[in-house]
PDB file of C-alpha atoms in Angstrom:
ATOM      1  CA  MET A   8     111.417  86.783  74.844  1.00  0.00           C
ATOM      2  CA  SER A   9     108.628  84.421  74.080  1.00  0.00           C
ATOM      3  CA  ILE A  10     105.060  85.056  74.662  1.00  0.00           C
ATOM      4  CA  PRO A  11     103.829  82.306  77.362  1.00  0.00           C
ATOM      5  CA  THR A  12     100.601  80.184  76.122  1.00  0.00           C
ATOM      6  CA  MET A  13      97.664  79.658  78.266  1.00  0.00           C
ATOM      7  CA  PRO A  14      96.804  76.015  78.247  1.00  0.00           C
ATOM      8  CA  THR A  15      93.673  75.574  76.209  1.00  0.00           C
ATOM      9  CA  GLU A  16      91.505  73.962  79.496  1.00  0.00           C
ATOM     10  CA  LEU A  17      92.267  76.939  81.760  1.00  0.00           C
ATOM     11  CA  ARG A  18      91.357  79.560  79.108  1.00  0.00           C
ATOM     12  CA  ASN A  19      88.048  77.503  78.393  1.00  0.00           C
ATOM     13  CA  ALA A  20      87.527  77.544  82.189  1.00  0.00           C
ATOM     14  CA  ALA A  21      87.804  81.177  82.255  1.00  0.00           C
ATOM     15  CA  ARG A  22      85.743  82.007  79.425  1.00  0.00           C
ATOM     16  CA  ARG A  23      82.888  79.578  81.000  1.00  0.00           C
ATOM     17  CA  ALA A  24      83.229  81.279  84.553  1.00  0.00           C
ATOM     18  CA  LYS A  25      80.937  83.920  85.600  1.00  0.00           C
ATOM     19  CA  GLY A  26      82.058  88.006  85.296  1.00  0.00           C
ATOM     20  CA  PHE A  27      83.178  91.022  83.013  1.00  0.00           C
ATOM     21  CA  MET A  28      86.713  90.207  82.132  1.00  0.00           C
ATOM     22  CA  PRO A  29      86.991  90.032  78.363  1.00  0.00           C
ATOM     23  CA  ASP A  30      88.813  86.970  77.064  1.00  0.00           C
ATOM     24  CA  ALA A  31      91.452  89.154  74.805  1.00  0.00           C
ATOM     25  CA  GLU A  32      92.119  91.347  78.228  1.00  0.00           C
ATOM     26  CA  GLY A  33      92.232  88.329  80.088  1.00  0.00           C
ATOM     27  CA  LEU A  34      94.796  86.572  78.217  1.00  0.00           C
ATOM     28  CA  ALA A  35      97.140  89.879  78.708  1.00  0.00           C
ATOM     29  CA  LEU A  36      96.276  89.404  82.104  1.00  0.00           C
ATOM     30  CA  PHE A  37      97.782  86.154  81.898  1.00  0.00           C
ATOM     31  CA  GLU A  38     100.733  86.755  80.016  1.00  0.00           C
ATOM     32  CA  THR A  39     101.420  89.835  82.739  1.00  0.00           C
ATOM     33  CA  ALA A  40     101.011  87.195  85.599  1.00  0.00           C
ATOM     34  CA  ALA A  41     103.368  84.843  83.835  1.00  0.00           C
ATOM     35  CA  GLU A  42     105.901  87.491  83.310  1.00  0.00           C
ATOM     36  CA  TYR A  43     105.821  89.566  86.525  1.00  0.00           C
ATOM     37  CA  GLY A  44     104.860  86.642  88.734  1.00  0.00           C
ATOM     38  CA  THR A  45     108.689  85.602  88.768  1.00  0.00           C
ATOM     39  CA  ARG A  46     109.631  88.739  90.661  1.00  0.00           C
ATOM     40  CA  GLY A  47     107.083  88.198  93.736  1.00  0.00           C
ATOM     41  CA  PRO A  48     103.508  87.034  94.650  1.00  0.00           C
ATOM     42  CA  ILE A  49     100.426  88.543  92.626  1.00  0.00           C
ATOM     43  CA  CYS A  50      97.560  90.093  94.223  1.00  0.00           C
ATOM     44  CA  GLU A  51      94.309  90.711  92.954  1.00  0.00           C
ATOM     45  CA  ILE A  52      91.952  93.215  94.565  1.00  0.00           C
ATOM     46  CA  GLY A  53      88.433  92.223  93.697  1.00  0.00           C
ATOM     47  CA  THR A  54      87.709  88.924  93.087  1.00  0.00           C
ATOM     48  CA  TYR A  55      84.002  88.486  92.501  1.00  0.00           C
ATOM     49  CA  CYS A  56      83.294  84.877  91.169  1.00  0.00           C
ATOM     50  CA  GLY A  57      87.088  84.377  90.239  1.00  0.00           C
ATOM     51  CA  LYS A  58      87.215  84.648  86.253  1.00  0.00           C
ATOM     52  CA  SER A  59      90.238  87.038  86.211  1.00  0.00           C
ATOM     53  CA  ALA A  60      91.565  84.518  89.015  1.00  0.00           C
ATOM     54  CA  ILE A  61      91.692  82.008  86.319  1.00  0.00           C
ATOM     55  CA  TYR A  62      93.855  83.835  84.167  1.00  0.00           C
ATOM     56  CA  LEU A  63      95.937  85.147  86.832  1.00  0.00           C
ATOM     57  CA  GLY A  64      96.282  81.723  88.391  1.00  0.00           C
ATOM     58  CA  ALA A  65      97.193  79.926  84.964  1.00  0.00           C
ATOM     59  CA  GLY A  66     100.045  83.117  84.664  1.00  0.00           C
ATOM     60  CA  ALA A  67     101.157  82.222  88.243  1.00  0.00           C
ATOM     61  CA  ARG A  68     101.609  78.643  87.491  1.00  0.00           C
ATOM     62  CA  GLN A  69     103.881  79.206  84.968  1.00  0.00           C
ATOM     63  CA  ALA A  70     105.885  81.761  86.681  1.00  0.00           C
ATOM     64  CA  GLY A  71     106.122  79.288  89.863  1.00  0.00           C
ATOM     65  CA  SER A  72     104.277  82.168  92.139  1.00  0.00           C
ATOM     66  CA  VAL A  73     100.871  82.351  93.517  1.00  0.00           C
ATOM     67  CA  VAL A  74      97.659  84.874  93.413  1.00  0.00           C
ATOM     68  CA  VAL A  75      96.195  86.369  96.652  1.00  0.00           C
ATOM     69  CA  THR A  76      92.946  87.390  95.678  1.00  0.00           C
ATOM     70  CA  VAL A  77      91.393  89.846  98.133  1.00  0.00           C
ATOM     71  CA  ASP A  78      87.480  90.580  98.250  1.00  0.00           C
ATOM     72  CA  HIS A  79      84.851  90.851 101.150  1.00  0.00           C
ATOM     73  CA  HIS A  80      82.304  88.883  98.757  1.00  0.00           C
ATOM     74  CA  ARG A  81      79.386  91.191  99.451  1.00  0.00           C
ATOM     75  CA  GLY A  82      79.911  92.866  96.068  1.00  0.00           C
ATOM     76  CA  SER A  83      80.683  96.295  94.874  1.00  0.00           C
ATOM     77  CA  GLU A  84      77.804  98.958  94.259  1.00  0.00           C
ATOM     78  CA  GLU A  85      77.420  98.421  90.734  1.00  0.00           C
ATOM     79  CA  ILE A  86      76.230  94.643  91.362  1.00  0.00           C
ATOM     80  CA  GLN A  87      73.951  95.355  94.246  1.00  0.00           C
ATOM     81  CA  PRO A  88      70.182  94.885  93.817  1.00  0.00           C
ATOM     82  CA  GLY A  89      68.590  97.853  91.423  1.00  0.00           C
ATOM     83  CA  TRP A  90      71.842  98.181  89.471  1.00  0.00           C
ATOM     84  CA  PRO A  91      72.610  96.888  86.055  1.00  0.00           C
ATOM     85  CA  TYR A  92      75.061  94.152  86.511  1.00  0.00           C
ATOM     86  CA  HIS A  93      73.277  92.599  89.673  1.00  0.00           C
ATOM     87  CA  ASP A  94      73.184  88.579  89.707  1.00  0.00           C
ATOM     88  CA  PRO A  95      70.308  87.415  91.504  1.00  0.00           C
ATOM     89  CA  SER A  96      71.585  83.982  92.019  1.00  0.00           C
ATOM     90  CA  LEU A  97      74.518  85.463  94.259  1.00  0.00           C
ATOM     91  CA  MET A  98      71.937  86.590  96.629  1.00  0.00           C
ATOM     92  CA  ASP A  99      72.272  85.112 100.514  1.00  0.00           C
ATOM     93  CA  HIS A 100      68.688  85.788 101.279  1.00  0.00           C
ATOM     94  CA  ARG A 101      69.408  84.409 104.667  1.00  0.00           C
ATOM     95  CA  PHE A 102      71.271  87.979 105.256  1.00  0.00           C
ATOM     96  CA  GLY A 103      70.007  89.880 102.330  1.00  0.00           C
ATOM     97  CA  LYS A 104      73.325  90.218 100.964  1.00  0.00           C
ATOM     98  CA  MET A 105      75.294  89.342  98.199  1.00  0.00           C
ATOM     99  CA  ASP A 106      77.858  86.436  98.336  1.00  0.00           C
ATOM    100  CA  SER A 107      80.064  85.484  95.712  1.00  0.00           C
ATOM    101  CA  LEU A 108      82.385  83.284  97.636  1.00  0.00           C
ATOM    102  CA  PRO A 109      80.712  80.056  97.128  1.00  0.00           C
ATOM    103  CA  THR A 110      80.771  80.514  93.283  1.00  0.00           C
ATOM    104  CA  PHE A 111      84.261  81.529  93.412  1.00  0.00           C
ATOM    105  CA  ARG A 112      85.383  78.378  95.540  1.00  0.00           C
ATOM    106  CA  GLN A 113      83.534  76.272  92.683  1.00  0.00           C
ATOM    107  CA  THR A 114      85.003  78.215  89.899  1.00  0.00           C
ATOM    108  CA  ILE A 115      88.718  77.837  90.974  1.00  0.00           C
ATOM    109  CA  ALA A 116      87.846  74.130  91.955  1.00  0.00           C
ATOM    110  CA  ALA A 117      86.748  73.220  88.583  1.00  0.00           C
ATOM    111  CA  ALA A 118      89.952  74.964  87.111  1.00  0.00           C
ATOM    112  CA  GLY A 119      92.343  73.074  89.265  1.00  0.00           C
ATOM    113  CA  LEU A 120      94.056  76.027  90.490  1.00  0.00           C
ATOM    114  CA  GLU A 121      93.144  75.548  94.471  1.00  0.00           C
ATOM    115  CA  GLU A 122      97.147  75.413  94.617  1.00  0.00           C
ATOM    116  CA  GLU A 123      97.852  78.585  93.007  1.00  0.00           C
ATOM    117  CA  VAL A 124      95.235  80.706  93.851  1.00  0.00           C
ATOM    118  CA  ILE A 125      94.581  81.956  97.615  1.00  0.00           C
ATOM    119  CA  ALA A 126      91.354  83.874  98.607  1.00  0.00           C
ATOM    120  CA  VAL A 127      91.512  86.368 101.618  1.00  0.00           C
ATOM    121  CA  VAL A 128      87.898  87.463 102.635  1.00  0.00           C
ATOM    122  CA  GLY A 129      87.647  90.709 103.969  1.00  0.00           C
ATOM    123  CA  PRO A 130      87.500  94.627 103.088  1.00  0.00           C
ATOM    124  CA  SER A 131      90.652  95.653 100.878  1.00  0.00           C
ATOM    125  CA  ASP A 132      91.643  98.580 103.242  1.00  0.00           C
ATOM    126  CA  ARG A 133      91.825  96.540 106.264  1.00  0.00           C
ATOM    127  CA  VAL A 134      93.785  93.502 104.832  1.00  0.00           C
ATOM    128  CA  ALA A 135      96.246  96.175 103.242  1.00  0.00           C
ATOM    129  CA  ALA A 136      97.058  97.512 106.582  1.00  0.00           C
ATOM    130  CA  LEU A 137      98.054  94.195 107.562  1.00  0.00           C
ATOM    131  CA  TRP A 138     100.246  93.327 104.210  1.00  0.00           C
ATOM    132  CA  ASN A 139     103.821  93.441 104.235  1.00  0.00           C
ATOM    133  CA  THR A 140     105.038  91.305 101.547  1.00  0.00           C
ATOM    134  CA  PRO A 141     106.710  92.721  98.476  1.00  0.00           C
ATOM    135  CA  LEU A 142     104.566  92.041  95.217  1.00  0.00           C
ATOM    136  CA  GLY A 143     105.612  91.132  91.925  1.00  0.00           C
ATOM    137  CA  MET A 144     102.091  92.288  90.505  1.00  0.00           C
ATOM    138  CA  LEU A 145      99.252  94.271  91.613  1.00  0.00           C
ATOM    139  CA  PHE A 146      95.913  93.873  89.936  1.00  0.00           C
ATOM    140  CA  ILE A 147      93.388  96.754  90.937  1.00  0.00           C
ATOM    141  CA  ASP A 148      89.564  95.704  89.999  1.00  0.00           C
ATOM    142  CA  GLY A 149      87.514  96.267  92.931  1.00  0.00           C
ATOM    143  CA  GLY A 150      84.747  98.776  93.626  1.00  0.00           C
ATOM    144  CA  HIS A 151      84.978 101.383  90.907  1.00  0.00           C
ATOM    145  CA  SER A 152      83.690 104.718  92.201  1.00  0.00           C
ATOM    146  CA  GLU A 153      86.262 107.230  93.899  1.00  0.00           C
ATOM    147  CA  GLU A 154      86.763 105.904  97.133  1.00  0.00           C
ATOM    148  CA  PRO A 155      87.233 102.169  96.947  1.00  0.00           C
ATOM    149  CA  VAL A 156      89.275 102.318  93.886  1.00  0.00           C
ATOM    150  CA  THR A 157      91.673 105.417  95.611  1.00  0.00           C
ATOM    151  CA  LYS A 158      91.784 103.311  98.780  1.00  0.00           C
ATOM    152  CA  ASP A 159      93.154 100.060  96.701  1.00  0.00           C
ATOM    153  CA  TYR A 160      95.980 102.185  95.086  1.00  0.00           C
ATOM    154  CA  GLU A 161      97.034 103.676  98.418  1.00  0.00           C
ATOM    155  CA  GLY A 162      96.705 100.610 100.489  1.00  0.00           C
ATOM    156  CA  TRP A 163      98.456  98.223  98.155  1.00  0.00           C
ATOM    157  CA  ALA A 164     100.694 100.096  95.420  1.00  0.00           C
ATOM    158  CA  PRO A 165     103.379 100.678  97.968  1.00  0.00           C
ATOM    159  CA  HIS A 166     103.906  96.665  98.183  1.00  0.00           C
ATOM    160  CA  VAL A 167     104.895  96.760  94.299  1.00  0.00           C
ATOM    161  CA  THR A 168     108.480  95.854  94.353  1.00  0.00           C
ATOM    162  CA  PRO A 169     110.986  97.684  91.947  1.00  0.00           C
ATOM    163  CA  GLY A 170     110.478  96.488  88.594  1.00  0.00           C
ATOM    164  CA  GLY A 171     106.672  94.882  89.562  1.00  0.00           C
ATOM    165  CA  ALA A 172     103.402  95.639  87.687  1.00  0.00           C
ATOM    166  CA  LEU A 173     100.274  97.492  88.763  1.00  0.00           C
ATOM    167  CA  VAL A 174      97.643  96.667  86.566  1.00  0.00           C
ATOM    168  CA  PHE A 175      94.327  98.508  86.313  1.00  0.00           C
ATOM    169  CA  HIS A 176      90.875  97.473  84.343  1.00  0.00           C
ATOM    170  CA  ASP A 177      88.143  99.347  83.388  1.00  0.00           C
ATOM    171  CA  ILE A 178      90.085 102.430  82.654  1.00  0.00           C
ATOM    172  CA  TYR A 179      87.978 104.397  79.905  1.00  0.00           C
ATOM    173  CA  PRO A 180      89.365 107.763  79.023  1.00  0.00           C
ATOM    174  CA  ASP A 181      86.089 108.465  77.209  1.00  0.00           C
ATOM    175  CA  PRO A 182      83.013 108.910  79.866  1.00  0.00           C
ATOM    176  CA  ALA A 183      80.304 107.450  77.210  1.00  0.00           C
ATOM    177  CA  ASP A 184      82.303 104.206  77.565  1.00  0.00           C
ATOM    178  CA  GLY A 185      82.419 103.883  81.529  1.00  0.00           C
ATOM    179  CA  GLY A 186      83.035 105.082  84.863  1.00  0.00           C
ATOM    180  CA  GLN A 187      85.811 107.492  85.252  1.00  0.00           C
ATOM    181  CA  ALA A 188      86.979 106.839  88.976  1.00  0.00           C
ATOM    182  CA  PRO A 189      89.773 104.050  87.824  1.00  0.00           C
ATOM    183  CA  TYR A 190      90.813 106.305  84.792  1.00  0.00           C
ATOM    184  CA  ARG A 191      91.371 109.255  87.275  1.00  0.00           C
ATOM    185  CA  VAL A 192      93.486 107.262  89.886  1.00  0.00           C
ATOM    186  CA  TYR A 193      95.411 105.622  86.508  1.00  0.00           C
ATOM    187  CA  GLN A 194      96.278 109.375  85.634  1.00  0.00           C
ATOM    188  CA  ARG A 195      97.609 109.969  89.062  1.00  0.00           C
ATOM    189  CA  VAL A 196      99.704 106.858  89.099  1.00  0.00           C
ATOM    190  CA  LEU A 197     101.303 108.050  85.570  1.00  0.00           C
ATOM    191  CA  ALA A 198     101.702 111.802  86.870  1.00  0.00           C
ATOM    192  CA  SER A 199     103.496 110.236  90.194  1.00  0.00           C
ATOM    193  CA  GLY A 200     106.446 109.259  87.987  1.00  0.00           C
ATOM    194  CA  ALA A 201     106.471 106.047  90.226  1.00  0.00           C
ATOM    195  CA  PHE A 202     105.339 103.933  87.193  1.00  0.00           C
ATOM    196  CA  LYS A 203     105.319 103.839  83.528  1.00  0.00           C
ATOM    197  CA  GLU A 204     102.844 102.259  81.150  1.00  0.00           C
ATOM    198  CA  VAL A 205     104.122  99.009  79.418  1.00  0.00           C
ATOM    199  CA  ARG A 206     100.917  97.488  78.101  1.00  0.00           C
ATOM    200  CA  HIS A 207      97.344  98.545  76.965  1.00  0.00           C
ATOM    201  CA  THR A 208      94.849  96.341  75.773  1.00  0.00           C
ATOM    202  CA  GLY A 209      91.296  97.115  75.942  1.00  0.00           C
ATOM    203  CA  SER A 210      90.656  98.765  79.249  1.00  0.00           C
ATOM    204  CA  LEU A 211      93.605  97.069  80.690  1.00  0.00           C
ATOM    205  CA  ARG A 212      96.583  98.950  81.789  1.00  0.00           C
ATOM    206  CA  VAL A 213     100.047  97.498  82.675  1.00  0.00           C
ATOM    207  CA  LEU A 214     102.314  99.973  84.671  1.00  0.00           C
ATOM    208  CA  GLU A 215     105.613  98.824  85.704  1.00  0.00           C
ATOM    209  CA  ARG A 216     107.373 100.338  88.806  1.00  0.00           C
ATOM    210  CA  VAL A 217     110.385 102.839  88.160  1.00  0.00           C
ATOM    211  CA  GLY A 218     110.580 105.013  90.986  1.00  0.00           C
ATOM    212  CA  PRO A 219     109.805 105.168  94.822  1.00  0.00           C
ATOM    213  CA  GLY A 220     106.371 106.527  96.321  1.00  0.00           C
ATOM    214  CA  ILE A 221     103.126 106.209  94.529  1.00  0.00           C
ATOM    215  CA  GLY A 222     102.076 110.216  94.493  1.00  0.00           C
TER     216      GLY A 222
END
């Protein structure tokens, strides 16, 4: 099977967008979306400012699919004031809270992906409780501490269709490289036997559903 090519203008838009997705991992995300988006819609948990949604949206366009990206847009723990990844330009001073939604909307509009990328604004676990559509691909990249990443996995992984993909970002086997909560959940997934790993690019892991349950 030939490897899809991400259009140059969309790749450049993704590179310019605010966010934390390295380009090599973003391209892997695009290729995964182009492949698995043919099996159902794509869901992203953790939108932030839309950088990864451009890679996903470009893949969804090639697959004839869509991306539903879920985020409360108030920021995960690591981007709050006083934390290393905090961006003061995203503060809504009227409420004293982070608000990445306006920047996300501008990012997706500028990339020309408003038809492919659909924003759902709300807590991941509350949205998951209402969700019923089988997913061709699920990308988990929301909060990176134990509770949110566990809730994201338990709430959304059951919706991944047989043969669909579950993708994790920021998987660091060595604690010196990054936080361990996503890695522990990733290990739990592999131990369950419901998914097998099919791709590894940087901190990105792509798993394919091969059995029932999530473990």
